[in-house]
Amino acid sequence: DAGVIQSPRHEVTEMGQEVTLRCKPISGHNSLFWYRQTMMRGLELLIYFNNNVPIDDSGMPEDRFSAKMPNASFSTLKIQPSEPRDSAVYFCASSFRQGRNTEAFFGQGTRLTVV
Amino acid sequence: AQSVTQPDIHITVSEGASLELRCNYSYGATPYLFWYVQSPGQGLQLLLKYFSGDTLVQGIKGFEAEFKRSQSSFNLRKPSVHWSDAAEYFCAVGPSYLTGTASKLTFGTGTRLQVTL
């Protein structure tokens, strides 16, 4: 398996523009997580899905952020409009969860810079 | 609420020296504990995990960690550090079983390891 695939790896955009980050989880995994990593706040969980359904979005900073998982093999994280303070590395992770918890496998991240 | 504390932000060790990275957690039930490593520009890679059983857990790359319930700790160790171990290390805690919405992992703030030659 190729692992969790994120695209793009790097994104530079102007303030006010819409940004869409993409994630393909590992085949067969039924949970998907979006994390944000910054120097100031470390690694924060934004939202996670179980069987394509959003379970906990309490970490989503504000209404400008939205995430979707239309099927088991694809998820998007959208920021509209983007702001400079959204600059961070965004990670997607997936895992297989059924009763017992298991580890999450991370993608290589998308480094977002909003200027 | 679950939480993880990694008290050391930055550690420097000489190549060949032993290493111990500290992790303390707060969790009301049986925790599921992890150590991840992040190399520059890369995602997080799982080093090892503890769920139950033997409290000394062996992981990849020669790392091990010991779960001490009485101290709420899960410290990461390596007897002899290699220059390639320079990276950032994250401890994480989560529930061992799914309990409604409480199935997410909580990460510590990380410890950056520098290895001198």
PDB file of C-alpha atoms in Angstrom:
ATOM      1  CA  ASP A   1       0.000   0.000   0.000  1.00  0.00           C
ATOM      2  CA  ALA A   2       1.249   3.491  -0.802  1.00  0.00           C
ATOM      3  CA  GLY A   3       0.201   4.798   2.575  1.00  0.00           C
ATOM      4  CA  VAL A   4      -1.859   7.908   3.202  1.00  0.00           C
ATOM      5  CA  ILE A   5      -1.540  10.238   0.239  1.00  0.00           C
ATOM      6  CA  GLN A   6      -1.981  13.982   0.590  1.00  0.00           C
ATOM      7  CA  SER A   7      -2.004  16.614  -2.078  1.00  0.00           C
ATOM      8  CA  PRO A   8      -0.658  19.089  -2.697  1.00  0.00           C
ATOM      9  CA  ARG A   9       2.575  18.823  -0.679  1.00  0.00           C
ATOM     10  CA  HIS A  10       2.965  22.579  -0.699  1.00  0.00           C
ATOM     11  CA  GLU A  11       0.428  25.324  -1.257  1.00  0.00           C
ATOM     12  CA  VAL A  12       0.998  29.055  -1.327  1.00  0.00           C
ATOM     13  CA  THR A  13      -2.060  31.216  -1.635  1.00  0.00           C
ATOM     14  CA  GLU A  14      -3.155  34.774  -1.099  1.00  0.00           C
ATOM     15  CA  MET A  15      -5.299  35.823   1.795  1.00  0.00           C
ATOM     16  CA  GLY A  16      -8.983  35.527   0.969  1.00  0.00           C
ATOM     17  CA  GLN A  17      -8.582  32.695  -1.503  1.00  0.00           C
ATOM     18  CA  GLU A  18     -10.160  29.304  -1.116  1.00  0.00           C
ATOM     19  CA  VAL A  19      -7.813  26.424  -0.358  1.00  0.00           C
ATOM     20  CA  THR A  20      -8.641  22.726  -0.711  1.00  0.00           C
ATOM     21  CA  LEU A  21      -6.438  20.028   0.764  1.00  0.00           C
ATOM     22  CA  ARG A  22      -6.922  16.434  -0.307  1.00  0.00           C
ATOM     23  CA  CYS A  23      -6.356  13.096   1.329  1.00  0.00           C
ATOM     24  CA  LYS A  24      -6.537   9.486   0.219  1.00  0.00           C
ATOM     25  CA  PRO A  25      -6.510   7.145   3.223  1.00  0.00           C
ATOM     26  CA  ILE A  26      -5.061   3.666   3.279  1.00  0.00           C
ATOM     27  CA  SER A  27      -7.385   1.206   1.608  1.00  0.00           C
ATOM     28  CA  GLY A  28      -9.516  -0.651   4.149  1.00  0.00           C
ATOM     29  CA  HIS A  29      -9.133   1.928   6.876  1.00  0.00           C
ATOM     30  CA  ASN A  30     -12.396   3.216   8.251  1.00  0.00           C
ATOM     31  CA  SER A  31     -11.272   6.239  10.269  1.00  0.00           C
ATOM     32  CA  LEU A  32      -9.747   9.420   8.940  1.00  0.00           C
ATOM     33  CA  PHE A  33      -8.266  12.342  10.837  1.00  0.00           C
ATOM     34  CA  TRP A  34      -7.219  15.859   9.898  1.00  0.00           C
ATOM     35  CA  TYR A  35      -4.525  17.456  12.048  1.00  0.00           C
ATOM     36  CA  ARG A  36      -2.885  20.857  11.949  1.00  0.00           C
ATOM     37  CA  GLN A  37       0.674  21.421  13.133  1.00  0.00           C
ATOM     38  CA  THR A  38       2.114  24.813  14.047  1.00  0.00           C
ATOM     39  CA  MET A  39       5.072  25.911  16.111  1.00  0.00           C
ATOM     40  CA  MET A  40       2.828  27.694  18.571  1.00  0.00           C
ATOM     41  CA  ARG A  41       0.135  25.074  19.116  1.00  0.00           C
ATOM     42  CA  GLY A  42       1.803  21.813  18.160  1.00  0.00           C
ATOM     43  CA  LEU A  43      -0.319  19.036  16.678  1.00  0.00           C
ATOM     44  CA  GLU A  44      -4.053  19.690  16.901  1.00  0.00           C
ATOM     45  CA  LEU A  45      -6.855  17.393  15.828  1.00  0.00           C
ATOM     46  CA  LEU A  46      -9.281  19.320  13.653  1.00  0.00           C
ATOM     47  CA  ILE A  47     -11.850  16.681  12.769  1.00  0.00           C
ATOM     48  CA  TYR A  48     -12.178  12.959  12.382  1.00  0.00           C
ATOM     49  CA  PHE A  49     -14.473  10.652  10.469  1.00  0.00           C
ATOM     50  CA  ASN A  50     -15.543   7.113  11.177  1.00  0.00           C
ATOM     51  CA  ASN A  51     -16.991   5.200   8.225  1.00  0.00           C
ATOM     52  CA  ASN A  52     -17.169   8.474   6.274  1.00  0.00           C
ATOM     53  CA  VAL A  53     -19.270  10.167   8.952  1.00  0.00           C
ATOM     54  CA  PRO A  54     -17.860  13.156  10.863  1.00  0.00           C
ATOM     55  CA  ILE A  55     -17.677  12.138  14.521  1.00  0.00           C
ATOM     56  CA  ASP A  56     -15.968  15.048  16.219  1.00  0.00           C
ATOM     57  CA  ASP A  57     -15.319  18.420  14.613  1.00  0.00           C
ATOM     58  CA  SER A  58     -14.749  20.300  17.842  1.00  0.00           C
ATOM     59  CA  GLY A  59     -11.206  21.082  16.790  1.00  0.00           C
ATOM     60  CA  MET A  60     -12.215  22.938  13.649  1.00  0.00           C
ATOM     61  CA  PRO A  61     -11.147  26.516  14.386  1.00  0.00           C
ATOM     62  CA  GLU A  62     -14.065  28.352  12.837  1.00  0.00           C
ATOM     63  CA  ASP A  63     -16.662  28.310  10.102  1.00  0.00           C
ATOM     64  CA  ARG A  64     -14.077  29.074   7.465  1.00  0.00           C
ATOM     65  CA  PHE A  65     -12.939  25.465   7.810  1.00  0.00           C
ATOM     66  CA  SER A  66     -14.957  22.583   6.433  1.00  0.00           C
ATOM     67  CA  ALA A  67     -14.186  18.922   5.790  1.00  0.00           C
ATOM     68  CA  LYS A  68     -15.922  16.279   3.764  1.00  0.00           C
ATOM     69  CA  MET A  69     -15.528  12.588   3.176  1.00  0.00           C
ATOM     70  CA  PRO A  70     -17.761  11.631   0.246  1.00  0.00           C
ATOM     71  CA  ASN A  71     -16.475   8.060   0.173  1.00  0.00           C
ATOM     72  CA  ALA A  72     -14.072   5.747   1.939  1.00  0.00           C
ATOM     73  CA  SER A  73     -11.146   6.654  -0.273  1.00  0.00           C
ATOM     74  CA  PHE A  74     -11.209  10.434  -0.328  1.00  0.00           C
ATOM     75  CA  SER A  75     -11.474  13.412   1.976  1.00  0.00           C
ATOM     76  CA  THR A  76     -11.053  17.159   1.607  1.00  0.00           C
ATOM     77  CA  LEU A  77     -10.329  19.966   4.017  1.00  0.00           C
ATOM     78  CA  LYS A  78     -11.380  23.358   2.734  1.00  0.00           C
ATOM     79  CA  ILE A  79     -10.553  26.804   4.028  1.00  0.00           C
ATOM     80  CA  GLN A  80     -12.615  29.664   2.668  1.00  0.00           C
ATOM     81  CA  PRO A  81     -11.564  32.413   2.911  1.00  0.00           C
ATOM     82  CA  SER A  82      -7.983  31.697   3.924  1.00  0.00           C
ATOM     83  CA  GLU A  83      -6.057  33.938   6.324  1.00  0.00           C
ATOM     84  CA  PRO A  84      -2.335  34.225   7.119  1.00  0.00           C
ATOM     85  CA  ARG A  85      -2.883  32.616  10.524  1.00  0.00           C
ATOM     86  CA  ASP A  86      -4.014  29.453   8.741  1.00  0.00           C
ATOM     87  CA  SER A  87      -0.432  28.896   7.617  1.00  0.00           C
ATOM     88  CA  ALA A  88       0.592  25.511   8.996  1.00  0.00           C
ATOM     89  CA  VAL A  89       1.281  21.937   8.017  1.00  0.00           C
ATOM     90  CA  TYR A  90      -1.922  19.953   7.674  1.00  0.00           C
ATOM     91  CA  PHE A  91      -1.741  16.207   8.163  1.00  0.00           C
ATOM     92  CA  CYS A  92      -4.219  13.553   7.236  1.00  0.00           C
ATOM     93  CA  ALA A  93      -4.121  10.210   9.026  1.00  0.00           C
ATOM     94  CA  SER A  94      -6.127   7.026   8.762  1.00  0.00           C
ATOM     95  CA  SER A  95      -6.636   3.947  10.882  1.00  0.00           C
ATOM     96  CA  PHE A  96      -8.764   0.852  11.145  1.00  0.00           C
ATOM     97  CA  ARG A  97     -11.035   0.937  14.150  1.00  0.00           C
ATOM     98  CA  GLN A  98     -13.407  -1.752  15.214  1.00  0.00           C
ATOM     99  CA  GLY A  99     -13.859  -2.046  18.960  1.00  0.00           C
ATOM    100  CA  ARG A 100     -10.207  -1.864  19.873  1.00  0.00           C
ATOM    101  CA  ASN A 101      -8.358   1.316  19.056  1.00  0.00           C
ATOM    102  CA  THR A 102      -5.396   1.117  16.684  1.00  0.00           C
ATOM    103  CA  GLU A 103      -2.607   3.385  15.607  1.00  0.00           C
ATOM    104  CA  ALA A 104      -3.018   6.092  13.003  1.00  0.00           C
ATOM    105  CA  PHE A 105      -0.912   6.218   9.863  1.00  0.00           C
ATOM    106  CA  PHE A 106       0.022   9.702   8.747  1.00  0.00           C
ATOM    107  CA  GLY A 107       0.488  11.232   5.341  1.00  0.00           C
ATOM    108  CA  GLN A 108       3.440  13.476   4.599  1.00  0.00           C
ATOM    109  CA  GLY A 109       1.401  16.606   5.109  1.00  0.00           C
ATOM    110  CA  THR A 110       0.517  19.701   3.140  1.00  0.00           C
ATOM    111  CA  ARG A 111       2.477  22.804   4.001  1.00  0.00           C
ATOM    112  CA  LEU A 112       0.119  25.746   3.574  1.00  0.00           C
ATOM    113  CA  THR A 113       1.372  29.292   3.380  1.00  0.00           C
ATOM    114  CA  VAL A 114      -1.154  32.114   3.202  1.00  0.00           C
ATOM    115  CA  VAL A 115       0.363  35.458   2.271  1.00  0.00           C
TER     116      VAL A 115
ATOM    117  CA  ALA B   1     -10.033  15.049  29.664  1.00  0.00           C
ATOM    118  CA  GLN B   2      -6.990  13.235  28.400  1.00  0.00           C
ATOM    119  CA  SER B   3      -3.696  15.097  28.136  1.00  0.00           C
ATOM    120  CA  VAL B   4      -0.045  14.417  27.420  1.00  0.00           C
ATOM    121  CA  THR B   5       2.964  16.290  28.763  1.00  0.00           C
ATOM    122  CA  GLN B   6       6.398  16.126  27.240  1.00  0.00           C
ATOM    123  CA  PRO B   7       8.441  18.277  29.600  1.00  0.00           C
ATOM    124  CA  ASP B   8      11.547  18.489  27.427  1.00  0.00           C
ATOM    125  CA  ILE B   9      11.163  20.708  24.378  1.00  0.00           C
ATOM    126  CA  HIS B  10      14.686  20.109  23.117  1.00  0.00           C
ATOM    127  CA  ILE B  11      17.334  17.519  23.978  1.00  0.00           C
ATOM    128  CA  THR B  12      20.870  17.178  22.682  1.00  0.00           C
ATOM    129  CA  VAL B  13      22.842  13.961  23.020  1.00  0.00           C
ATOM    130  CA  SER B  14      26.090  12.706  21.584  1.00  0.00           C
ATOM    131  CA  GLU B  15      26.052   9.891  19.084  1.00  0.00           C
ATOM    132  CA  GLY B  16      26.425   6.604  20.910  1.00  0.00           C
ATOM    133  CA  ALA B  17      25.020   7.946  24.150  1.00  0.00           C
ATOM    134  CA  SER B  18      21.836   6.661  25.697  1.00  0.00           C
ATOM    135  CA  LEU B  19      18.560   8.519  25.353  1.00  0.00           C
ATOM    136  CA  GLU B  20      15.437   8.885  27.432  1.00  0.00           C
ATOM    137  CA  LEU B  21      12.512  11.069  26.379  1.00  0.00           C
ATOM    138  CA  ARG B  22       9.892  11.728  28.997  1.00  0.00           C
ATOM    139  CA  CYS B  23       6.140  11.469  28.586  1.00  0.00           C
ATOM    140  CA  ASN B  24       3.475  11.842  31.247  1.00  0.00           C
ATOM    141  CA  TYR B  25      -0.183  11.381  30.546  1.00  0.00           C
ATOM    142  CA  SER B  26      -3.495  12.015  32.187  1.00  0.00           C
ATOM    143  CA  TYR B  27      -6.273   9.610  31.389  1.00  0.00           C
ATOM    144  CA  GLY B  28      -9.142   8.254  33.428  1.00  0.00           C
ATOM    145  CA  ALA B  29      -9.209   4.729  32.067  1.00  0.00           C
ATOM    146  CA  THR B  30      -6.839   2.221  30.541  1.00  0.00           C
ATOM    147  CA  PRO B  31      -4.817   4.224  28.045  1.00  0.00           C
ATOM    148  CA  TYR B  32      -3.488   3.279  24.679  1.00  0.00           C
ATOM    149  CA  LEU B  33      -0.057   4.908  24.381  1.00  0.00           C
ATOM    150  CA  PHE B  34       2.067   5.691  21.364  1.00  0.00           C
ATOM    151  CA  TRP B  35       5.363   7.197  20.386  1.00  0.00           C
ATOM    152  CA  TYR B  36       5.696   8.738  16.949  1.00  0.00           C
ATOM    153  CA  VAL B  37       8.755  10.205  15.240  1.00  0.00           C
ATOM    154  CA  GLN B  38       8.721  13.022  12.718  1.00  0.00           C
ATOM    155  CA  SER B  39      11.725  13.709  10.526  1.00  0.00           C
ATOM    156  CA  PRO B  40      12.027  17.157   8.940  1.00  0.00           C
ATOM    157  CA  GLY B  41       9.476  17.641   6.189  1.00  0.00           C
ATOM    158  CA  GLN B  42       7.904  14.279   6.812  1.00  0.00           C
ATOM    159  CA  GLY B  43       4.775  12.917   8.408  1.00  0.00           C
ATOM    160  CA  LEU B  44       4.641  11.066  11.673  1.00  0.00           C
ATOM    161  CA  GLN B  45       5.821   7.481  11.823  1.00  0.00           C
ATOM    162  CA  LEU B  46       4.821   5.101  14.576  1.00  0.00           C
ATOM    163  CA  LEU B  47       7.743   3.900  16.691  1.00  0.00           C
ATOM    164  CA  LEU B  48       5.856   1.760  19.168  1.00  0.00           C
ATOM    165  CA  LYS B  49       2.613   1.391  21.039  1.00  0.00           C
ATOM    166  CA  TYR B  50       1.352   0.038  24.332  1.00  0.00           C
ATOM    167  CA  PHE B  51      -2.055  -1.437  24.809  1.00  0.00           C
ATOM    168  CA  SER B  52      -1.746  -4.030  27.544  1.00  0.00           C
ATOM    169  CA  GLY B  53       0.476  -6.810  28.772  1.00  0.00           C
ATOM    170  CA  ASP B  54       4.226  -6.438  29.190  1.00  0.00           C
ATOM    171  CA  THR B  55       4.935  -2.903  30.320  1.00  0.00           C
ATOM    172  CA  LEU B  56       8.220  -2.784  28.407  1.00  0.00           C
ATOM    173  CA  VAL B  57       7.457  -2.328  24.737  1.00  0.00           C
ATOM    174  CA  GLN B  58       9.912  -2.786  21.907  1.00  0.00           C
ATOM    175  CA  GLY B  59       9.605  -0.690  18.789  1.00  0.00           C
ATOM    176  CA  ILE B  60      11.339  -0.044  15.516  1.00  0.00           C
ATOM    177  CA  LYS B  61      14.811   1.438  15.105  1.00  0.00           C
ATOM    178  CA  GLY B  62      15.983   0.061  18.460  1.00  0.00           C
ATOM    179  CA  PHE B  63      13.596   2.118  20.581  1.00  0.00           C
ATOM    180  CA  GLU B  64      11.730   0.876  23.620  1.00  0.00           C
ATOM    181  CA  ALA B  65       9.328   2.420  26.083  1.00  0.00           C
ATOM    182  CA  GLU B  66       8.181   1.492  29.544  1.00  0.00           C
ATOM    183  CA  PHE B  67       4.662   2.021  30.805  1.00  0.00           C
ATOM    184  CA  LYS B  68       4.523   2.897  34.502  1.00  0.00           C
ATOM    185  CA  ARG B  69       0.963   3.222  35.648  1.00  0.00           C
ATOM    186  CA  SER B  70       1.900   4.457  39.130  1.00  0.00           C
ATOM    187  CA  GLN B  71       3.803   7.368  37.592  1.00  0.00           C
ATOM    188  CA  SER B  72       1.474   7.893  34.623  1.00  0.00           C
ATOM    189  CA  SER B  73       4.529   7.785  32.433  1.00  0.00           C
ATOM    190  CA  PHE B  74       5.542   6.218  29.141  1.00  0.00           C
ATOM    191  CA  ASN B  75       9.164   7.195  28.627  1.00  0.00           C
ATOM    192  CA  LEU B  76      10.979   6.398  25.398  1.00  0.00           C
ATOM    193  CA  ARG B  77      14.511   5.020  25.539  1.00  0.00           C
ATOM    194  CA  LYS B  78      17.309   3.983  23.273  1.00  0.00           C
ATOM    195  CA  PRO B  79      20.617   2.591  24.555  1.00  0.00           C
ATOM    196  CA  SER B  80      22.788   4.077  21.812  1.00  0.00           C
ATOM    197  CA  VAL B  81      21.666   6.985  19.667  1.00  0.00           C
ATOM    198  CA  HIS B  82      22.589   7.288  15.995  1.00  0.00           C
ATOM    199  CA  TRP B  83      22.896  10.571  14.115  1.00  0.00           C
ATOM    200  CA  SER B  84      19.905   9.535  11.993  1.00  0.00           C
ATOM    201  CA  ASP B  85      17.712   9.578  15.113  1.00  0.00           C
ATOM    202  CA  ALA B  86      17.705  13.377  15.076  1.00  0.00           C
ATOM    203  CA  ALA B  87      14.028  14.244  14.692  1.00  0.00           C
ATOM    204  CA  GLU B  88      11.006  15.320  16.678  1.00  0.00           C
ATOM    205  CA  TYR B  89       9.321  12.771  18.900  1.00  0.00           C
ATOM    206  CA  PHE B  90       5.686  12.816  19.916  1.00  0.00           C
ATOM    207  CA  CYS B  91       3.959  10.898  22.661  1.00  0.00           C
ATOM    208  CA  ALA B  92       0.220  10.303  22.283  1.00  0.00           C
ATOM    209  CA  VAL B  93      -2.571   8.825  24.380  1.00  0.00           C
ATOM    210  CA  GLY B  94      -5.999   7.539  23.481  1.00  0.00           C
ATOM    211  CA  PRO B  95      -8.686   5.213  24.731  1.00  0.00           C
ATOM    212  CA  SER B  96      -8.029   1.525  24.301  1.00  0.00           C
ATOM    213  CA  TYR B  97     -11.581   0.927  23.171  1.00  0.00           C
ATOM    214  CA  LEU B  98     -13.928   3.066  21.191  1.00  0.00           C
ATOM    215  CA  THR B  99     -16.237   4.956  23.501  1.00  0.00           C
ATOM    216  CA  GLY B 100     -18.547   7.086  21.440  1.00  0.00           C
ATOM    217  CA  THR B 101     -16.751  10.199  20.358  1.00  0.00           C
ATOM    218  CA  ALA B 102     -13.802   9.640  22.634  1.00  0.00           C
ATOM    219  CA  SER B 103     -11.720   7.665  20.202  1.00  0.00           C
ATOM    220  CA  LYS B 104      -9.246  10.320  19.174  1.00  0.00           C
ATOM    221  CA  LEU B 105      -5.581  10.523  20.096  1.00  0.00           C
ATOM    222  CA  THR B 106      -4.137  13.417  22.067  1.00  0.00           C
ATOM    223  CA  PHE B 107      -0.560  14.327  21.251  1.00  0.00           C
ATOM    224  CA  GLY B 108       2.100  15.946  23.380  1.00  0.00           C
ATOM    225  CA  THR B 109       3.910  19.042  22.148  1.00  0.00           C
ATOM    226  CA  GLY B 110       6.913  17.042  21.052  1.00  0.00           C
ATOM    227  CA  THR B 111      10.596  16.801  21.954  1.00  0.00           C
ATOM    228  CA  ARG B 112      13.165  17.793  19.395  1.00  0.00           C
ATOM    229  CA  LEU B 113      16.241  15.566  19.504  1.00  0.00           C
ATOM    230  CA  GLN B 114      19.565  16.822  18.288  1.00  0.00           C
ATOM    231  CA  VAL B 115      22.468  14.401  17.942  1.00  0.00           C
ATOM    232  CA  THR B 116      26.028  15.654  17.999  1.00  0.00           C
ATOM    233  CA  LEU B 117      28.834  13.711  16.371  1.00  0.00           C
TER     234      LEU B 117
END
